[in-house]
PDB file of C-alpha atoms and ligand atoms in Angstrom:
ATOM      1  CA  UNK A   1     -10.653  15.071 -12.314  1.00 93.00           C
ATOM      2  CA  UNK A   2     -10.770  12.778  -9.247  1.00 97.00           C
ATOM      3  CA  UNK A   3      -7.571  11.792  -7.527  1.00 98.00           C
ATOM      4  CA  UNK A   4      -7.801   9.479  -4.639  1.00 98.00           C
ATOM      5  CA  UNK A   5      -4.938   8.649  -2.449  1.00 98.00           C
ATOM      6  CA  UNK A   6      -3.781   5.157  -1.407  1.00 98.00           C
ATOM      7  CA  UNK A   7      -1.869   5.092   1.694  1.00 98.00           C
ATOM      8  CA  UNK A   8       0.154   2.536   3.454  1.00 97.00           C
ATOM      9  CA  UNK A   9       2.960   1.222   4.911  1.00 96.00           C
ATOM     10  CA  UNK A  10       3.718  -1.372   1.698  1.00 97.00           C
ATOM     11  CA  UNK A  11       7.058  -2.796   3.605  1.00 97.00           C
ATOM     12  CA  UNK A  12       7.146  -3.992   0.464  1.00 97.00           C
ATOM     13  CA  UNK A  13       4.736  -3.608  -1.976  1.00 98.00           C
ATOM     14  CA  UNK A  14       2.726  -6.914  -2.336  1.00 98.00           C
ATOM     15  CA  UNK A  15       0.662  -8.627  -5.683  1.00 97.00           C
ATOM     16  CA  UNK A  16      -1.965  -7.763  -3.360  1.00 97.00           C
ATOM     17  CA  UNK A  17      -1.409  -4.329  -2.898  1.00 98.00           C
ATOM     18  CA  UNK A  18      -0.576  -4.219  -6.757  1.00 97.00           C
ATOM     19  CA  UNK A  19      -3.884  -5.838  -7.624  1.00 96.00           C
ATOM     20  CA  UNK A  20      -6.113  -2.921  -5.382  1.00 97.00           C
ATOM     21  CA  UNK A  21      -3.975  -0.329  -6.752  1.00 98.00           C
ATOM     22  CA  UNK A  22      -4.857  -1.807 -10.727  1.00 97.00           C
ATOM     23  CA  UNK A  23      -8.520  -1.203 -10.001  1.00 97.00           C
ATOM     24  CA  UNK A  24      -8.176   2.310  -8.092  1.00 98.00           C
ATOM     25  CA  UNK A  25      -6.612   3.032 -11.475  1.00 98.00           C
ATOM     26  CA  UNK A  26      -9.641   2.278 -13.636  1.00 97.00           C
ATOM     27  CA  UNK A  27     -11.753   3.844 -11.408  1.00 97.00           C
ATOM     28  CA  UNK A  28      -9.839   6.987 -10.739  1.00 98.00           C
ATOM     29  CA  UNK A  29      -8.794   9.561 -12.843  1.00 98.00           C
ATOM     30  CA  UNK A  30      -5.379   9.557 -11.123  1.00 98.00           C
ATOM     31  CA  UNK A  31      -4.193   7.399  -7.589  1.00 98.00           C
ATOM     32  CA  UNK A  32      -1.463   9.017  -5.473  1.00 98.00           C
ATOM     33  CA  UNK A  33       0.255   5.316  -3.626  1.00 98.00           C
ATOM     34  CA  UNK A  34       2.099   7.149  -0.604  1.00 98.00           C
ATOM     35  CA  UNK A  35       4.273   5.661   1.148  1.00 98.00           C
ATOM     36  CA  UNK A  36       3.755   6.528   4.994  1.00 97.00           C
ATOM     37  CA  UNK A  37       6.843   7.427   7.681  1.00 94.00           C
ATOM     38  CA  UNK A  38       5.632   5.447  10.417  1.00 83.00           C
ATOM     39  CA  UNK A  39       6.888   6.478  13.763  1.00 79.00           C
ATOM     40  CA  UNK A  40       5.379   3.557  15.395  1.00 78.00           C
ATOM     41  CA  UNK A  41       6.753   1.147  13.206  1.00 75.00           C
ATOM     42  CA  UNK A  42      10.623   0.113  12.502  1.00 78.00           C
ATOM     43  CA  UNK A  43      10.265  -0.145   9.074  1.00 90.00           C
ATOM     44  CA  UNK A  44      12.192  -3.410   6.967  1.00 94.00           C
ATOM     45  CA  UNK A  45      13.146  -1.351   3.898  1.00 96.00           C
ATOM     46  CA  UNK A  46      13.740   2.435   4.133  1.00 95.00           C
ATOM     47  CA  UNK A  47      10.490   4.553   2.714  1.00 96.00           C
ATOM     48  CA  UNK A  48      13.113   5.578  -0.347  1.00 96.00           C
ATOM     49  CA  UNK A  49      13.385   1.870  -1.159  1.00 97.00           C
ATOM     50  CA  UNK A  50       9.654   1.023  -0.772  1.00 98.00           C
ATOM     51  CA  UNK A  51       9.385   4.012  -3.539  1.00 98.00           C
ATOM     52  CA  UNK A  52      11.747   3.266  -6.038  1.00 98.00           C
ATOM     53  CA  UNK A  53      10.406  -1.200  -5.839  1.00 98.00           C
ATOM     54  CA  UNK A  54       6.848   0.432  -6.263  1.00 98.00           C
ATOM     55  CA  UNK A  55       8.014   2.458  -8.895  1.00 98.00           C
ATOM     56  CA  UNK A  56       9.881  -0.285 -10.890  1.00 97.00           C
ATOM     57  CA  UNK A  57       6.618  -2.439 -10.297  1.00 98.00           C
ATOM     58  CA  UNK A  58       3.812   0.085 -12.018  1.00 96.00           C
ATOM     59  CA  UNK A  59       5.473   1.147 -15.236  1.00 89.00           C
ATOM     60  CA  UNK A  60       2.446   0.096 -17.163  1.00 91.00           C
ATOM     61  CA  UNK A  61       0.238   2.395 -14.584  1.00 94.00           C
ATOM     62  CA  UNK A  62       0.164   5.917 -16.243  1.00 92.00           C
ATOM     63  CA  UNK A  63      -2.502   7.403 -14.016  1.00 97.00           C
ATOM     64  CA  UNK A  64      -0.555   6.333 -10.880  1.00 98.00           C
ATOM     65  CA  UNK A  65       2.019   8.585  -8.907  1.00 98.00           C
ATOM     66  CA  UNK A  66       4.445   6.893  -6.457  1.00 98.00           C
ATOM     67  CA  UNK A  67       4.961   9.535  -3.490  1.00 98.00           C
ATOM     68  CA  UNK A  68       5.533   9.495   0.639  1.00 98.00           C
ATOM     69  CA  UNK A  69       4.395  11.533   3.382  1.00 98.00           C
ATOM     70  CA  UNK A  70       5.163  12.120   7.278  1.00 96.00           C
ATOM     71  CA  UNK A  71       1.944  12.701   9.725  1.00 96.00           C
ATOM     72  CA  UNK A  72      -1.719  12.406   9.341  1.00 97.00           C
ATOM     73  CA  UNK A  73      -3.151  11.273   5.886  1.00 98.00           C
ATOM     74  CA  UNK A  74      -5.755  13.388   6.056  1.00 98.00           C
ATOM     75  CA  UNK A  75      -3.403  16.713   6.078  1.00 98.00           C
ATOM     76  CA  UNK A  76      -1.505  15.138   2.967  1.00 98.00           C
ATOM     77  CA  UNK A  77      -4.795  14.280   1.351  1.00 98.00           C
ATOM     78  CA  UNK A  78      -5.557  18.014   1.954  1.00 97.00           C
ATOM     79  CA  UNK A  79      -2.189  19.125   0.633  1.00 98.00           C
ATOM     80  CA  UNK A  80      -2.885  16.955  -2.867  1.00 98.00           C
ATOM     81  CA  UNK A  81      -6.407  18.431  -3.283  1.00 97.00           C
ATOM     82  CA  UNK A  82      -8.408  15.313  -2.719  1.00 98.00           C
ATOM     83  CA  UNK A  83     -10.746  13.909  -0.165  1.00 98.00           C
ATOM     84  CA  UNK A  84     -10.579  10.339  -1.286  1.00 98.00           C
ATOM     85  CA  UNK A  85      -9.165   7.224   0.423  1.00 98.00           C
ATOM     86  CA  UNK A  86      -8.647   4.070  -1.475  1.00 98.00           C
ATOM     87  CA  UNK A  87      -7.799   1.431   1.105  1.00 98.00           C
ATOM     88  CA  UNK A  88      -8.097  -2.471   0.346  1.00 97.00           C
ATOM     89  CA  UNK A  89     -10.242  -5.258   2.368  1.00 96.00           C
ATOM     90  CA  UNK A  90      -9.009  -8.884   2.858  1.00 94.00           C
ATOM     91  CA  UNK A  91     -10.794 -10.253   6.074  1.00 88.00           C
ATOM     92  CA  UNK A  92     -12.919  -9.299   8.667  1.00 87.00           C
ATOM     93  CA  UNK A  93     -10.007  -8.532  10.691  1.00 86.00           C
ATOM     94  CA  UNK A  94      -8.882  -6.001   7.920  1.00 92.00           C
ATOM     95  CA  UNK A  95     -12.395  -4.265   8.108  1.00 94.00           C
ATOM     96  CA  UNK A  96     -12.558  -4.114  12.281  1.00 94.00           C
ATOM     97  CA  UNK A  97      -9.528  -1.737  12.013  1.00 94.00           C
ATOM     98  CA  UNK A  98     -10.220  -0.081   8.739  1.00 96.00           C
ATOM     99  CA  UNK A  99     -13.330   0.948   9.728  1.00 96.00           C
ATOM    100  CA  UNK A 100     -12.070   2.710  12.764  1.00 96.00           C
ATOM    101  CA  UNK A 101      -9.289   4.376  10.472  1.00 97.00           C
ATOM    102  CA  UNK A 102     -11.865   5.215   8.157  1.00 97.00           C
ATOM    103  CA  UNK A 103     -13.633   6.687  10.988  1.00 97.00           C
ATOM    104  CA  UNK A 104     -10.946   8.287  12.882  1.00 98.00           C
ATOM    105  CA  UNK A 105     -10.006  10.150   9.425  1.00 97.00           C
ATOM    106  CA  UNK A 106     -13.470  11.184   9.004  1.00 96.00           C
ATOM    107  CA  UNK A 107     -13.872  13.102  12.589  1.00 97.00           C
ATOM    108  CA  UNK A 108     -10.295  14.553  11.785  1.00 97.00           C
ATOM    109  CA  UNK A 109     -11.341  15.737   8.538  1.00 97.00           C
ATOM    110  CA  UNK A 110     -15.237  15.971   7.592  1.00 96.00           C
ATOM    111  CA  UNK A 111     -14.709  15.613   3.852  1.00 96.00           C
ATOM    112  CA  UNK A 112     -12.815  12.927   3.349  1.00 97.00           C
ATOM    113  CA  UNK A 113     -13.959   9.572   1.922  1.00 97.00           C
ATOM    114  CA  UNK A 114     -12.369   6.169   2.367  1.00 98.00           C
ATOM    115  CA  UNK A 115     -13.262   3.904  -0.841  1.00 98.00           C
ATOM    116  CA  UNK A 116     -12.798  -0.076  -0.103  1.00 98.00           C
ATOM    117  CA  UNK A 117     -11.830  -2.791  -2.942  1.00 97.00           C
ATOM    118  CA  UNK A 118     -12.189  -5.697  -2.090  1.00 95.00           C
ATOM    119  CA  UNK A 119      -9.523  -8.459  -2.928  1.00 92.00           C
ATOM    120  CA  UNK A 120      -9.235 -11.039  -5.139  1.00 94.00           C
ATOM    121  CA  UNK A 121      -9.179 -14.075  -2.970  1.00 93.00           C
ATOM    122  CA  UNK A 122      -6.052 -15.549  -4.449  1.00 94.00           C
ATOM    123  CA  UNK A 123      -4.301 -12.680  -3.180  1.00 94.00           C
ATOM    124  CA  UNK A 124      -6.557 -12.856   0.388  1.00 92.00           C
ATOM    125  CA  UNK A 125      -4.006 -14.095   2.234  1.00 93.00           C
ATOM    126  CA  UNK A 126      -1.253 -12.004   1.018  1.00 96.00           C
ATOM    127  CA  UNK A 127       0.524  -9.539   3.442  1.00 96.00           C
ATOM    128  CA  UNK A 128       3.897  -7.942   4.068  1.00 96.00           C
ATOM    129  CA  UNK A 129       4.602  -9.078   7.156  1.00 94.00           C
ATOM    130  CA  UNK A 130       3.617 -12.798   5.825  1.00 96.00           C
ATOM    131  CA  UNK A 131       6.337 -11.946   3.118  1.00 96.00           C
ATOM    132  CA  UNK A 132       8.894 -10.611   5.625  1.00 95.00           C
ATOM    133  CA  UNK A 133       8.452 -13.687   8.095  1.00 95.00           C
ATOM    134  CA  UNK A 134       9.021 -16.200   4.976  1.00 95.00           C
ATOM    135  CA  UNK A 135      11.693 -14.629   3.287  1.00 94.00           C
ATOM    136  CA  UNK A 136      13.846 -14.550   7.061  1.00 92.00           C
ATOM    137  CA  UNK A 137      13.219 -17.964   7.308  1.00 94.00           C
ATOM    138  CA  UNK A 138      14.864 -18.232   3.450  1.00 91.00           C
ATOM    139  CA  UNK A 139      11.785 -19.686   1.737  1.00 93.00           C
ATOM    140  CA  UNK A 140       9.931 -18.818  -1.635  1.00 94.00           C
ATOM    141  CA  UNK A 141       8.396 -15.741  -1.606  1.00 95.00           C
ATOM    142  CA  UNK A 142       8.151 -15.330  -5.980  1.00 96.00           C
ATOM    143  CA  UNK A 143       4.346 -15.332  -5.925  1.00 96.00           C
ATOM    144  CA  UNK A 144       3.654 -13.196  -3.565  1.00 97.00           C
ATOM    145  CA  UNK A 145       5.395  -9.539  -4.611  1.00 98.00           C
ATOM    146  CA  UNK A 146       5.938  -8.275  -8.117  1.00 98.00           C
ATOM    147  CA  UNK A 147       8.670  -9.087 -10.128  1.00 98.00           C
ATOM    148  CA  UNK A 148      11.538  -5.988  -9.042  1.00 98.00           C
ATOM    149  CA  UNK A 149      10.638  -6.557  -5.421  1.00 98.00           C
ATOM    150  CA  UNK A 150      11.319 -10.130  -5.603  1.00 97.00           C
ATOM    151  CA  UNK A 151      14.860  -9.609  -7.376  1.00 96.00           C
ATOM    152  CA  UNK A 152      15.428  -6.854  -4.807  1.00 97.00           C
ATOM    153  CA  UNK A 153      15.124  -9.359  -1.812  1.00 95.00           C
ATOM    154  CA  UNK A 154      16.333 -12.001  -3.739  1.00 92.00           C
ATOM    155  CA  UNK A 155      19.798 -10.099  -4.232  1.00 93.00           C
ATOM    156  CA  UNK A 156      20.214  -8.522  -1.025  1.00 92.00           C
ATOM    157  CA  UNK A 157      18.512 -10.675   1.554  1.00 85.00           C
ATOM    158  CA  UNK A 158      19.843 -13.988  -0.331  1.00 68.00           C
ATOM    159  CA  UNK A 159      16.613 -15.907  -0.786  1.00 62.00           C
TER     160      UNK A 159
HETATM  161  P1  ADP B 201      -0.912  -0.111   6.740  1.00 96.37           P
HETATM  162  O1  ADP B 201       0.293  -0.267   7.626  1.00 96.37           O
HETATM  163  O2  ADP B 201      -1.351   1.302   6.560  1.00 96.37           O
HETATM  164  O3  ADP B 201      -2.059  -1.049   7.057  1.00 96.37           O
HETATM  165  P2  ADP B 201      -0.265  -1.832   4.523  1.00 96.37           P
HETATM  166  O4  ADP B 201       0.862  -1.653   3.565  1.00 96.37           O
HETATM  167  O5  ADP B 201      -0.208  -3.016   5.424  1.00 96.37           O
HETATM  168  O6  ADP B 201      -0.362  -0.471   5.292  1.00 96.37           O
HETATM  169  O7  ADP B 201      -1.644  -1.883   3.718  1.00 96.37           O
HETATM  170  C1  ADP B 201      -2.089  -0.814   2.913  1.00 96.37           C
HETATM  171  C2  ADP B 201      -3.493  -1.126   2.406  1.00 96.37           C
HETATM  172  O8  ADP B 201      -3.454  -2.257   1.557  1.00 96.37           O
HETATM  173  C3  ADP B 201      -4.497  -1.493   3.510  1.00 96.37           C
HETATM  174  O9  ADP B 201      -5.766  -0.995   3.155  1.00 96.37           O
HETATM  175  C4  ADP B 201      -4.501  -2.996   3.491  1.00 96.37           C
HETATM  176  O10 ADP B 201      -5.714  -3.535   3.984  1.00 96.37           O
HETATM  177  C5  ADP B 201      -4.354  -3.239   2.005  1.00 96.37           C
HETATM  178  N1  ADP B 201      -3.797  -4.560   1.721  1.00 96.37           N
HETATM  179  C6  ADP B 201      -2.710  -5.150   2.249  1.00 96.37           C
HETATM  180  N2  ADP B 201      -2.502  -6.385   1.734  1.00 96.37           N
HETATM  181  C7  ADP B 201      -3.522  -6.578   0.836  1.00 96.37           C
HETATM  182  C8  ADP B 201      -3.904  -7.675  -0.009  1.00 96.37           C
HETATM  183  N3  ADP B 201      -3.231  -8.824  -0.030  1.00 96.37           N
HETATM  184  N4  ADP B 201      -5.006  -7.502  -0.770  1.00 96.37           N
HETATM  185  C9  ADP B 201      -5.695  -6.360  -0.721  1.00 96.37           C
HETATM  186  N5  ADP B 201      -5.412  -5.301   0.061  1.00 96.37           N
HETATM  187  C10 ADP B 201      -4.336  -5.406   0.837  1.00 96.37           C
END
């Protein structure tokens, strides 16, 4: 059985994080989306929320388990019993700092193996922070995020 683990921040969860998660499924036996405590970053939602909106928004996943983790992925990869990475690729941009991620992982940890998916390019320009900066500036954000998240924000951040 191969598991691989997809790991970000997903402050929230976007249609384009939805759409690389859809094919990790169908390529995976199982994906583990976990939810990293970020130090670095003050986070918009708590890690509990991010959860429970990515849980509401993959109830027709049933390979797909919804977790989080503090510290290095590569010691929680070890802790599931995998060595895969599923991360997705937008731009150019995306793939200057995945691929040192990738590689920084890889010295950490010799086994471990970052997949890349590719997005669909209507969902290319799609990012959280894009999300985050529209909805504080009260505009339409519907398209973008799956259907929980946008009643979530919608509710409490009066959209
Ligand atoms: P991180 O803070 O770890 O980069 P993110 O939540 O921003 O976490 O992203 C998690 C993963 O999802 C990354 O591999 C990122 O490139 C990918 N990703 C983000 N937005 C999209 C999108 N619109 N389409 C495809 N992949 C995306």
């Amino acid at each position: 059985m191969t598991t691989a683990i997809y790991p970000g921040s997903f402050d929230p969860i976007t249609n384009g994080h939805l759409d690389i998660l859809k094919s990790g499924s169908e390529i995976f036996d199982k994906v583990i989306i976990a939810v990293s405590y970020n130090i670095e970053k003050k986070g918009f939602l708590s890690v509990e929320k991010r959860v429970e909106l990515i849980k509401e928004s993959i109830e027709d996943l049933k390979n797909v388990e919804v977790d989080s983790f503090e510290g290095l992925t590569v010691d929680y990869a070890r802790k599931r019993g995998t060595h895969i990475l599923l991360r997705g690729l937008r731009t150019s941009s995306d793939f200057e700092y995945e691929l040192q991620l990738s590689q920084t992982n890889n010295y950490l940890s010799k086994d471990i193996k970052t997949v890349f998916l590719i997005t669909k390019p209507e969902y290319n320009f799609i990012s959280s922070s894009m999300v985050k900066e529209i909805l504080s500036n009260k505009g339409d954000i519907e398209a973008f995020v799956p259907k929980p998240v946008y009643q979530y924000l919608k509710t409490n951040y009066d959209v």
